[in-house]
Tab-separated table of C-alpha atoms in Angstrom:
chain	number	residue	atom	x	y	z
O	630	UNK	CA	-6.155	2.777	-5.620
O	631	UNK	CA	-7.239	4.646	-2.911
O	632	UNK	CA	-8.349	2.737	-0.255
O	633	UNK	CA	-10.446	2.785	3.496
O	634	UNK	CA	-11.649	0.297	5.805
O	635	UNK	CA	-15.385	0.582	6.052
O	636	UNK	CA	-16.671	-0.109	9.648
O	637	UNK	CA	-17.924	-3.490	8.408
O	638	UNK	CA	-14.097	-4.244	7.810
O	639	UNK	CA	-14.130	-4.468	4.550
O	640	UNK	CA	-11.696	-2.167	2.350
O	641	UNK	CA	-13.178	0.332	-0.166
O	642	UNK	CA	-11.924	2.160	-2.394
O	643	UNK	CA	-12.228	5.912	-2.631
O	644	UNK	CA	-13.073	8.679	-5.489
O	645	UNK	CA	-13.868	12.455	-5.772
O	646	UNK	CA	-11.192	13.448	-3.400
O	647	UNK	CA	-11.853	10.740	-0.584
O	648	UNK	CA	-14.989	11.851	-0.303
O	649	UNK	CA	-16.993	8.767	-2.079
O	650	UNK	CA	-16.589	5.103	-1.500
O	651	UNK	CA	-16.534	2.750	-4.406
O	652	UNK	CA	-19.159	0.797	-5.385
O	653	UNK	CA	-17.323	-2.229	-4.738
O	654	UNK	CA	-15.189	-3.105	-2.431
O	655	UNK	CA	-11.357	-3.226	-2.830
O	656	UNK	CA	-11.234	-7.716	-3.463
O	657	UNK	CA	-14.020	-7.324	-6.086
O	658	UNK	CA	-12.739	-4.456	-7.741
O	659	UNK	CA	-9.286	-6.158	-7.617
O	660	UNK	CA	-10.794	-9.788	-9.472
O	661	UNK	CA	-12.737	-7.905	-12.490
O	662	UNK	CA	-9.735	-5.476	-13.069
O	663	UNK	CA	-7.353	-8.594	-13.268
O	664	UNK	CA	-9.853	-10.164	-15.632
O	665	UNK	CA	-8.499	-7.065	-17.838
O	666	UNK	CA	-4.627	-7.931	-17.350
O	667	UNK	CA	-3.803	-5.903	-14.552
O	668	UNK	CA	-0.559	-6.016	-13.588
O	669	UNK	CA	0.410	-3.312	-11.354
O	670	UNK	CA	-1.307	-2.283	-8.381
O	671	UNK	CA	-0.340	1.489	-5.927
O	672	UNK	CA	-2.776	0.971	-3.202
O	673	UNK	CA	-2.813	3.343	-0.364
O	674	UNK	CA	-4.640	3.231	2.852
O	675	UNK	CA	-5.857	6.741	3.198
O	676	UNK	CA	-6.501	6.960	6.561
O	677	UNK	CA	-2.620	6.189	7.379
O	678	UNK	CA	-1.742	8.368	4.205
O	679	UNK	CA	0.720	11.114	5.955
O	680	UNK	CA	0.626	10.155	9.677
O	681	UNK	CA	3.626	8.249	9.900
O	682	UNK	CA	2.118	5.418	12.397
O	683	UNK	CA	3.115	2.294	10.390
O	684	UNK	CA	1.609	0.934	7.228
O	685	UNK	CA	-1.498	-1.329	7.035
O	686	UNK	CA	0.803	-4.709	6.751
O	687	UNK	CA	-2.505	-6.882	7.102
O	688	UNK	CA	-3.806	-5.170	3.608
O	689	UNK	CA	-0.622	-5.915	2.191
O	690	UNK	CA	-0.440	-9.438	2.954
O	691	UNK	CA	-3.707	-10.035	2.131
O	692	UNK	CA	-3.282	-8.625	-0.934
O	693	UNK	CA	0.209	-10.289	-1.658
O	694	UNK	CA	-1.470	-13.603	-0.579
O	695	UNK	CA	-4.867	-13.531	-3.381
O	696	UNK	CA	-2.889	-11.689	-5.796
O	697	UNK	CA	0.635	-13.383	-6.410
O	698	UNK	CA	1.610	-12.289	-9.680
O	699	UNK	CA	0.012	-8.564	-8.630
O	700	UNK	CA	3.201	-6.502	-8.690
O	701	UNK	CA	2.150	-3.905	-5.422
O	702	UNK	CA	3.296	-0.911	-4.008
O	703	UNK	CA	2.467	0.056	-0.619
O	704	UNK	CA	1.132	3.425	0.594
O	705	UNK	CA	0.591	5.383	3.163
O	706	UNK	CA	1.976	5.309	7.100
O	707	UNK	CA	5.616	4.481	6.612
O	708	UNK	CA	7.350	6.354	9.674
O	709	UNK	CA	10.488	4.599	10.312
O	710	UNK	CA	13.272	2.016	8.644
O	711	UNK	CA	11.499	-0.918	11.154
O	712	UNK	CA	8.030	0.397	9.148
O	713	UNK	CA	9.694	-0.353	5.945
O	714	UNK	CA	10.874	-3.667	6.655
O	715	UNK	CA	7.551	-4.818	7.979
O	716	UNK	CA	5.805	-3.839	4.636
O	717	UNK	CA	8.887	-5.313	2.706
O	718	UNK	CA	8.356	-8.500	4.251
O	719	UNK	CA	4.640	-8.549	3.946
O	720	UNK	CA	5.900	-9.581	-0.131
O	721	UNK	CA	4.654	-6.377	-1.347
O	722	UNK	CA	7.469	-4.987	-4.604
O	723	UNK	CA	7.814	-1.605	-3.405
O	724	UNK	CA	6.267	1.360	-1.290
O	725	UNK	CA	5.950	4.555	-1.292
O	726	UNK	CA	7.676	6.843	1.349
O	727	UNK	CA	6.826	10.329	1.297
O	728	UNK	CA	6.374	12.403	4.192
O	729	UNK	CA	9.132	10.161	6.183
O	730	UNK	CA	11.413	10.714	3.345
O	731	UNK	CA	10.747	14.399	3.280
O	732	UNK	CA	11.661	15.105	6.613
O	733	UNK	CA	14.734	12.681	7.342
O	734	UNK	CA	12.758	10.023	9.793
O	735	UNK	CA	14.020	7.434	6.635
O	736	UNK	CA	17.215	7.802	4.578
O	737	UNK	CA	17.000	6.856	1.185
O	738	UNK	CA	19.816	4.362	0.773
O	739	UNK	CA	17.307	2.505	3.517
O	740	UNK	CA	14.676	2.390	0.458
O	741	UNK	CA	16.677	0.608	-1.816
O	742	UNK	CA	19.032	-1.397	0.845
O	743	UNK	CA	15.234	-3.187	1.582
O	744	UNK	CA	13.726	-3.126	-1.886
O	745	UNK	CA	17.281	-4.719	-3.012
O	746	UNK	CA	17.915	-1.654	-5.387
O	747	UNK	CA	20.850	-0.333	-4.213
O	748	UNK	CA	22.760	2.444	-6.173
């Protein structure tokens, strides 16, 4: 899911390109969808999505901390190792690392040396 903070704090999720907010926010959405069995969750703060200025860790907790069994994968503002290891501990299973990656700011044997899936 594609997520924003809304300026009354609470986090939204996102359609049609970013362009549209949910009709529901993210905590709602998150309850009826695991009244359906979900398992898995990608959720990506959008508005870090890219900039490489640290990952929402507060989301991530929160998330971690309402939905325990909720396998998650971060998204969005990893930068540096030290960014990574603050989402890792946050509880979340994984994250995604793109841009960082890409351009060499975070080696890869860092990804799985946190996420305990070293090759």
């Amino acid at each position: 899911l594609d997520v924003r903070r809304a300026p009354d704090g609470r986090w939204v999720p996102q359609a049609a390109g970013w362009t549209e907010a949910g009709a529901h926010d993210l905590f709602t959405l998150l309850d009826r969808l695991g009244e359906v069995g979900l398992k898995h969750l990608l959720c990506t703060d959008i508005d870090r999505d890219g900039m490489l200025g640290g990952a929402s860790v507060a989301l991530y907790r929160e998330l971690q901390q309402r939905y325990p069994a909720l396998a998650i994968q971060a998204s969005g503002g990893i930068g540096t190792e030290a960014d990574l290891e603050t989402v890792a501990e946050s509880g979340v299973s994984g994250c995604i690392v793109g841009r960082a990656l890409l351009e060499g700011r975070v080696p890869l044997s860092s990804i799985g040396r946190v996420f305990g899936v070293e090759r």
